[in-house]
Amino acid sequence: LVAVIGAALMAMAQSLTDCLIGMALIGIGCSPVLMSSLFVFGRFYPPERFAMMAAWMIGLGSLGSLVSASPLAWSIMTFGWRLSLAMTAVLTLASLLFCVLVLRDPPRNETSHSESGLWQGIVRILSIRALWPLMPITFVSYAFVVATRSLWITPFFRDIFHYDLTELGHVAFLMSAAMVVGALVYGPLERVLQSPRLPSL
């Protein structure tokens, strides 16, 4: 709901401040999506399916980045950026209604550490030594890719190669497609190779 409000505010923005507030609300509204999905997968599915479910979640969720590439560029040129953002707000509202009507909370796990607070949970996660090598990899790999796709790909190809809006959409589309395919392939590959480590290499 917060993301819907943010997208609507972006569509009606009259100043840079309006845009910044709208983007902040979109970020806040979308931030729980991945972790809540992983929580549901962990509670509803057996552990051996978790990696594949998470990979498919990221892959299918990344399809939105395909829509934000060439289709969004076409929509902006055809309908204007305000109407395009308004349509984004409508689509986000539709996904909200779908979640409210379809999703169900998993049964309560009486053996979970529900009494732990946020910081106790973070400390518990950071104490898992197997995760330590993954943290710097995540920091320098995925964060870099997302920043490139979200922030830098458009000004780079616009200022260096002088691409127009349609060409910029195509470049963003190709990068997004590669990210989607990589995420969708990882899950089945991990099951075929019987190892979560080999596909990561």
C-alpha positions as protocol buffer text, in pm:
chain_id: "A"
residue {
  index: 1
  type: LEU
  ca { x: 0 y: 0 z: 0 }
}
residue {
  index: 2
  type: VAL
  ca { x: 289 y: 235 z: 77 }
}
residue {
  index: 3
  type: ALA
  ca { x: 435 y: 158 z: -267 }
}
residue {
  index: 4
  type: VAL
  ca { x: 101 y: 239 z: -431 }
}
residue {
  index: 5
  type: ILE
  ca { x: 96 y: 576 z: -256 }
}
residue {
  index: 6
  type: GLY
  ca { x: 456 y: 640 z: -361 }
}
residue {
  index: 7
  type: ALA
  ca { x: 387 y: 558 z: -727 }
}
residue {
  index: 8
  type: ALA
  ca { x: 78 y: 779 z: -725 }
}
residue {
  index: 9
  type: LEU
  ca { x: 278 y: 1062 z: -571 }
}
residue {
  index: 10
  type: MET
  ca { x: 545 y: 1019 z: -840 }
}
residue {
  index: 11
  type: ALA
  ca { x: 278 y: 1043 z: -1110 }
}
residue {
  index: 12
  type: MET
  ca { x: 155 y: 1372 z: -962 }
}
residue {
  index: 13
  type: ALA
  ca { x: 497 y: 1510 z: -865 }
}
residue {
  index: 14
  type: GLN
  ca { x: 553 y: 1882 z: -913 }
}
residue {
  index: 15
  type: SER
  ca { x: 903 y: 1909 z: -767 }
}
residue {
  index: 16
  type: LEU
  ca { x: 1219 y: 1718 z: -691 }
}
residue {
  index: 17
  type: THR
  ca { x: 1104 y: 1685 z: -330 }
}
residue {
  index: 18
  type: ASP
  ca { x: 782 y: 1516 z: -444 }
}
residue {
  index: 19
  type: CYS
  ca { x: 986 y: 1273 z: -653 }
}
residue {
  index: 20
  type: LEU
  ca { x: 1223 y: 1191 z: -367 }
}
residue {
  index: 21
  type: ILE
  ca { x: 936 y: 1129 z: -127 }
}
residue {
  index: 22
  type: GLY
  ca { x: 758 y: 915 z: -387 }
}
residue {
  index: 23
  type: MET
  ca { x: 1069 y: 706 z: -451 }
}
residue {
  index: 24
  type: ALA
  ca { x: 1129 y: 663 z: -78 }
}
residue {
  index: 25
  type: LEU
  ca { x: 772 y: 540 z: -29 }
}
residue {
  index: 26
  type: ILE
  ca { x: 809 y: 298 z: -323 }
}
residue {
  index: 27
  type: GLY
  ca { x: 1128 y: 162 z: -169 }
}
residue {
  index: 28
  type: ILE
  ca { x: 971 y: 123 z: 175 }
}
residue {
  index: 29
  type: GLY
  ca { x: 663 y: -42 z: 28 }
}
residue {
  index: 30
  type: CYS
  ca { x: 858 y: -292 z: -183 }
}
residue {
  index: 31
  type: SER
  ca { x: 1127 y: -373 z: 73 }
}
residue {
  index: 32
  type: PRO
  ca { x: 939 y: -654 z: 255 }
}
residue {
  index: 33
  type: VAL
  ca { x: 858 y: -850 z: -63 }
}
residue {
  index: 34
  type: LEU
  ca { x: 1171 y: -1065 z: -87 }
}
residue {
  index: 35
  type: MET
  ca { x: 1212 y: -1147 z: 282 }
}
residue {
  index: 36
  type: SER
  ca { x: 844 y: -1224 z: 333 }
}
residue {
  index: 37
  type: SER
  ca { x: 856 y: -1457 z: 32 }
}
residue {
  index: 38
  type: LEU
  ca { x: 1160 y: -1638 z: 172 }
}
residue {
  index: 39
  type: PHE
  ca { x: 982 y: -1670 z: 507 }
}
residue {
  index: 40
  type: VAL
  ca { x: 680 y: -1831 z: 339 }
}
residue {
  index: 41
  type: PHE
  ca { x: 901 y: -2068 z: 138 }
}
residue {
  index: 42
  type: GLY
  ca { x: 1084 y: -2170 z: 456 }
}
residue {
  index: 43
  type: ARG
  ca { x: 758 y: -2249 z: 634 }
}
residue {
  index: 44
  type: PHE
  ca { x: 553 y: -2411 z: 357 }
}
residue {
  index: 45
  type: TYR
  ca { x: 817 y: -2609 z: 164 }
}
residue {
  index: 46
  type: PRO
  ca { x: 1084 y: -2866 z: 260 }
}
residue {
  index: 47
  type: PRO
  ca { x: 1440 y: -2734 z: 306 }
}
residue {
  index: 48
  type: GLU
  ca { x: 1573 y: -2905 z: -7 }
}
residue {
  index: 49
  type: ARG
  ca { x: 1339 y: -2694 z: -221 }
}
residue {
  index: 50
  type: PHE
  ca { x: 1426 y: -2362 z: -61 }
}
residue {
  index: 51
  type: ALA
  ca { x: 1713 y: -2268 z: -296 }
}
residue {
  index: 52
  type: MET
  ca { x: 1508 y: -2339 z: -604 }
}
residue {
  index: 53
  type: MET
  ca { x: 1203 y: -2152 z: -472 }
}
residue {
  index: 54
  type: ALA
  ca { x: 1418 y: -1851 z: -380 }
}
residue {
  index: 55
  type: ALA
  ca { x: 1587 y: -1851 z: -722 }
}
residue {
  index: 56
  type: TRP
  ca { x: 1251 y: -1867 z: -899 }
}
residue {
  index: 57
  type: MET
  ca { x: 1115 y: -1589 z: -679 }
}
residue {
  index: 58
  type: ILE
  ca { x: 1406 y: -1364 z: -775 }
}
residue {
  index: 59
  type: GLY
  ca { x: 1384 y: -1466 z: -1141 }
}
residue {
  index: 60
  type: LEU
  ca { x: 1010 y: -1415 z: -1174 }
}
residue {
  index: 61
  type: GLY
  ca { x: 1024 y: -1101 z: -963 }
}
residue {
  index: 62
  type: SER
  ca { x: 1291 y: -964 z: -1193 }
}
residue {
  index: 63
  type: LEU
  ca { x: 1048 y: -983 z: -1483 }
}
residue {
  index: 64
  type: GLY
  ca { x: 936 y: -643 z: -1360 }
}
residue {
  index: 65
  type: SER
  ca { x: 1274 y: -505 z: -1464 }
}
residue {
  index: 66
  type: LEU
  ca { x: 1195 y: -620 z: -1819 }
}
residue {
  index: 67
  type: VAL
  ca { x: 875 y: -416 z: -1810 }
}
residue {
  index: 68
  type: SER
  ca { x: 1071 y: -116 z: -1684 }
}
residue {
  index: 69
  type: ALA
  ca { x: 1298 y: -130 z: -1990 }
}
residue {
  index: 70
  type: SER
  ca { x: 1172 y: -120 z: -2351 }
}
residue {
  index: 71
  type: PRO
  ca { x: 798 y: -141 z: -2263 }
}
residue {
  index: 72
  type: LEU
  ca { x: 828 y: 150 z: -2020 }
}
residue {
  index: 73
  type: ALA
  ca { x: 1025 y: 354 z: -2275 }
}
residue {
  index: 74
  type: TRP
  ca { x: 751 y: 289 z: -2531 }
}
residue {
  index: 75
  type: SER
  ca { x: 480 y: 378 z: -2279 }
}
residue {
  index: 76
  type: ILE
  ca { x: 651 y: 705 z: -2188 }
}
residue {
  index: 77
  type: MET
  ca { x: 685 y: 805 z: -2553 }
}
residue {
  index: 78
  type: THR
  ca { x: 323 y: 705 z: -2624 }
}
residue {
  index: 79
  type: PHE
  ca { x: 132 y: 811 z: -2313 }
}
residue {
  index: 80
  type: GLY
  ca { x: 378 y: 1034 z: -2125 }
}
residue {
  index: 81
  type: TRP
  ca { x: 563 y: 964 z: -1802 }
}
residue {
  index: 82
  type: ARG
  ca { x: 282 y: 1070 z: -1568 }
}
residue {
  index: 83
  type: LEU
  ca { x: 27 y: 827 z: -1711 }
}
residue {
  index: 84
  type: SER
  ca { x: 291 y: 554 z: -1725 }
}
residue {
  index: 85
  type: LEU
  ca { x: 364 y: 598 z: -1354 }
}
residue {
  index: 86
  type: ALA
  ca { x: -7 y: 607 z: -1279 }
}
residue {
  index: 87
  type: MET
  ca { x: -43 y: 270 z: -1455 }
}
residue {
  index: 88
  type: THR
  ca { x: 242 y: 143 z: -1238 }
}
residue {
  index: 89
  type: ALA
  ca { x: 46 y: 248 z: -930 }
}
residue {
  index: 90
  type: VAL
  ca { x: -261 y: 62 z: -1060 }
}
residue {
  index: 91
  type: LEU
  ca { x: -59 y: -256 z: -1126 }
}
residue {
  index: 92
  type: THR
  ca { x: 94 y: -235 z: -778 }
}
residue {
  index: 93
  type: LEU
  ca { x: -253 y: -197 z: -629 }
}
residue {
  index: 94
  type: ALA
  ca { x: -367 y: -505 z: -824 }
}
residue {
  index: 95
  type: SER
  ca { x: -77 y: -708 z: -680 }
}
residue {
  index: 96
  type: LEU
  ca { x: -168 y: -583 z: -332 }
}
residue {
  index: 97
  type: LEU
  ca { x: -528 y: -701 z: -372 }
}
residue {
  index: 98
  type: PHE
  ca { x: -408 y: -1036 z: -506 }
}
residue {
  index: 99
  type: CYS
  ca { x: -187 y: -1088 z: -199 }
}
residue {
  index: 100
  type: VAL
  ca { x: -466 y: -993 z: 40 }
}
residue {
  index: 101
  type: LEU
  ca { x: -714 y: -1231 z: -124 }
}
residue {
  index: 102
  type: VAL
  ca { x: -485 y: -1529 z: -198 }
}
residue {
  index: 103
  type: LEU
  ca { x: -194 y: -1542 z: 48 }
}
residue {
  index: 104
  type: ARG
  ca { x: -235 y: -1707 z: 385 }
}
residue {
  index: 105
  type: ASP
  ca { x: -9 y: -1689 z: 686 }
}
residue {
  index: 106
  type: PRO
  ca { x: 180 y: -2011 z: 759 }
}
residue {
  index: 107
  type: PRO
  ca { x: 96 y: -2192 z: 1082 }
}
residue {
  index: 108
  type: ARG
  ca { x: 271 y: -2056 z: 1387 }
}
residue {
  index: 109
  type: ASN
  ca { x: 595 y: -2234 z: 1469 }
}
residue {
  index: 110
  type: GLU
  ca { x: 591 y: -2285 z: 1844 }
}
residue {
  index: 111
  type: THR
  ca { x: 958 y: -2387 z: 1846 }
}
residue {
  index: 112
  type: SER
  ca { x: 1079 y: -2070 z: 1673 }
}
residue {
  index: 113
  type: HIS
  ca { x: 1271 y: -1798 z: 1850 }
}
residue {
  index: 114
  type: SER
  ca { x: 973 y: -1565 z: 1836 }
}
residue {
  index: 115
  type: GLU
  ca { x: 1070 y: -1404 z: 2162 }
}
residue {
  index: 116
  type: SER
  ca { x: 1393 y: -1275 z: 2014 }
}
residue {
  index: 117
  type: GLY
  ca { x: 1414 y: -913 z: 1908 }
}
residue {
  index: 118
  type: LEU
  ca { x: 1553 y: -769 z: 1586 }
}
residue {
  index: 119
  type: TRP
  ca { x: 1910 y: -732 z: 1707 }
}
residue {
  index: 120
  type: GLN
  ca { x: 1917 y: -1078 z: 1864 }
}
residue {
  index: 121
  type: GLY
  ca { x: 1807 y: -1221 z: 1531 }
}
residue {
  index: 122
  type: ILE
  ca { x: 2074 y: -1027 z: 1343 }
}
residue {
  index: 123
  type: VAL
  ca { x: 2342 y: -1146 z: 1585 }
}
residue {
  index: 124
  type: ARG
  ca { x: 2221 y: -1505 z: 1543 }
}
residue {
  index: 125
  type: ILE
  ca { x: 2245 y: -1477 z: 1164 }
}
residue {
  index: 126
  type: LEU
  ca { x: 2589 y: -1314 z: 1176 }
}
residue {
  index: 127
  type: SER
  ca { x: 2711 y: -1595 z: 1398 }
}
residue {
  index: 128
  type: ILE
  ca { x: 2658 y: -1850 z: 1118 }
}
residue {
  index: 129
  type: ARG
  ca { x: 3015 y: -1891 z: 995 }
}
residue {
  index: 130
  type: ALA
  ca { x: 2907 y: -2047 z: 665 }
}
residue {
  index: 131
  type: LEU
  ca { x: 2756 y: -1713 z: 565 }
}
residue {
  index: 132
  type: TRP
  ca { x: 3072 y: -1510 z: 623 }
}
residue {
  index: 133
  type: PRO
  ca { x: 3234 y: -1576 z: 280 }
}
residue {
  index: 134
  type: LEU
  ca { x: 2904 y: -1493 z: 107 }
}
residue {
  index: 135
  type: MET
  ca { x: 2866 y: -1147 z: 260 }
}
residue {
  index: 136
  type: PRO
  ca { x: 3152 y: -972 z: 73 }
}
residue {
  index: 137
  type: ILE
  ca { x: 3056 y: -1155 z: -247 }
}
residue {
  index: 138
  type: THR
  ca { x: 2702 y: -1025 z: -218 }
}
residue {
  index: 139
  type: PHE
  ca { x: 2823 y: -676 z: -137 }
}
residue {
  index: 140
  type: VAL
  ca { x: 3052 y: -644 z: -440 }
}
residue {
  index: 141
  type: SER
  ca { x: 2853 y: -847 z: -692 }
}
residue {
  index: 142
  type: TYR
  ca { x: 2475 y: -822 z: -665 }
}
residue {
  index: 143
  type: ALA
  ca { x: 2477 y: -467 z: -527 }
}
residue {
  index: 144
  type: PHE
  ca { x: 2698 y: -357 z: -817 }
}
residue {
  index: 145
  type: VAL
  ca { x: 2474 y: -523 z: -1074 }
}
residue {
  index: 146
  type: VAL
  ca { x: 2156 y: -373 z: -930 }
}
residue {
  index: 147
  type: ALA
  ca { x: 2313 y: -26 z: -908 }
}
residue {
  index: 148
  type: THR
  ca { x: 2426 y: -52 z: -1270 }
}
residue {
  index: 149
  type: ARG
  ca { x: 2085 y: -166 z: -1391 }
}
residue {
  index: 150
  type: SER
  ca { x: 1889 y: 83 z: -1181 }
}
residue {
  index: 151
  type: LEU
  ca { x: 2107 y: 395 z: -1183 }
}
residue {
  index: 152
  type: TRP
  ca { x: 2395 y: 396 z: -1426 }
}
residue {
  index: 153
  type: ILE
  ca { x: 2298 y: 209 z: -1742 }
}
residue {
  index: 154
  type: THR
  ca { x: 2081 y: 493 z: -1877 }
}
residue {
  index: 155
  type: PRO
  ca { x: 2319 y: 790 z: -1824 }
}
residue {
  index: 156
  type: PHE
  ca { x: 2618 y: 581 z: -1939 }
}
residue {
  index: 157
  type: PHE
  ca { x: 2471 y: 477 z: -2273 }
}
residue {
  index: 158
  type: ARG
  ca { x: 2302 y: 815 z: -2318 }
}
residue {
  index: 159
  type: ASP
  ca { x: 2608 y: 1031 z: -2248 }
}
residue {
  index: 160
  type: ILE
  ca { x: 2882 y: 806 z: -2387 }
}
residue {
  index: 161
  type: PHE
  ca { x: 2710 y: 638 z: -2681 }
}
residue {
  index: 162
  type: HIS
  ca { x: 2428 y: 894 z: -2733 }
}
residue {
  index: 163
  type: TYR
  ca { x: 2147 y: 637 z: -2730 }
}
residue {
  index: 164
  type: ASP
  ca { x: 1791 y: 762 z: -2760 }
}
residue {
  index: 165
  type: LEU
  ca { x: 1509 y: 654 z: -2526 }
}
residue {
  index: 166
  type: THR
  ca { x: 1415 y: 348 z: -2732 }
}
residue {
  index: 167
  type: GLU
  ca { x: 1775 y: 225 z: -2754 }
}
residue {
  index: 168
  type: LEU
  ca { x: 1822 y: 282 z: -2381 }
}
residue {
  index: 169
  type: GLY
  ca { x: 1514 y: 69 z: -2319 }
}
residue {
  index: 170
  type: HIS
  ca { x: 1659 y: -211 z: -2532 }
}
residue {
  index: 171
  type: VAL
  ca { x: 1992 y: -208 z: -2344 }
}
residue {
  index: 172
  type: ALA
  ca { x: 1816 y: -219 z: -2006 }
}
residue {
  index: 173
  type: PHE
  ca { x: 1591 y: -495 z: -2139 }
}
residue {
  index: 174
  type: LEU
  ca { x: 1887 y: -713 z: -2242 }
}
residue {
  index: 175
  type: MET
  ca { x: 2060 y: -673 z: -1906 }
}
residue {
  index: 176
  type: SER
  ca { x: 1738 y: -747 z: -1719 }
}
residue {
  index: 177
  type: ALA
  ca { x: 1672 y: -1053 z: -1935 }
}
residue {
  index: 178
  type: ALA
  ca { x: 2017 y: -1190 z: -1852 }
}
residue {
  index: 179
  type: MET
  ca { x: 1948 y: -1141 z: -1480 }
}
residue {
  index: 180
  type: VAL
  ca { x: 1612 y: -1316 z: -1507 }
}
residue {
  index: 181
  type: VAL
  ca { x: 1751 y: -1613 z: -1700 }
}
residue {
  index: 182
  type: GLY
  ca { x: 2041 y: -1651 z: -1456 }
}
residue {
  index: 183
  type: ALA
  ca { x: 1809 y: -1661 z: -1157 }
}
residue {
  index: 184
  type: LEU
  ca { x: 1563 y: -1903 z: -1319 }
}
residue {
  index: 185
  type: VAL
  ca { x: 1840 y: -2141 z: -1429 }
}
residue {
  index: 186
  type: TYR
  ca { x: 2012 y: -2150 z: -1090 }
}
residue {
  index: 187
  type: GLY
  ca { x: 1740 y: -2341 z: -906 }
}
residue {
  index: 188
  type: PRO
  ca { x: 1709 y: -2638 z: -1147 }
}
residue {
  index: 189
  type: LEU
  ca { x: 2087 y: -2643 z: -1198 }
}
residue {
  index: 190
  type: GLU
  ca { x: 2142 y: -2665 z: -822 }
}
residue {
  index: 191
  type: ARG
  ca { x: 1911 y: -2966 z: -804 }
}
residue {
  index: 192
  type: VAL
  ca { x: 2068 y: -3139 z: -1107 }
}
residue {
  index: 193
  type: LEU
  ca { x: 2423 y: -3094 z: -977 }
}
residue {
  index: 194
  type: GLN
  ca { x: 2314 y: -3176 z: -619 }
}
residue {
  index: 195
  type: SER
  ca { x: 2527 y: -2888 z: -497 }
}
residue {
  index: 196
  type: PRO
  ca { x: 2448 y: -2523 z: -422 }
}
residue {
  index: 197
  type: ARG
  ca { x: 2818 y: -2440 z: -454 }
}
residue {
  index: 198
  type: LEU
  ca { x: 2889 y: -2549 z: -813 }
}
residue {
  index: 199
  type: PRO
  ca { x: 2626 y: -2328 z: -983 }
}
residue {
  index: 200
  type: SER
  ca { x: 2758 y: -2029 z: -787 }
}
residue {
  index: 201
  type: LEU
  ca { x: 3098 y: -2078 z: -946 }
}
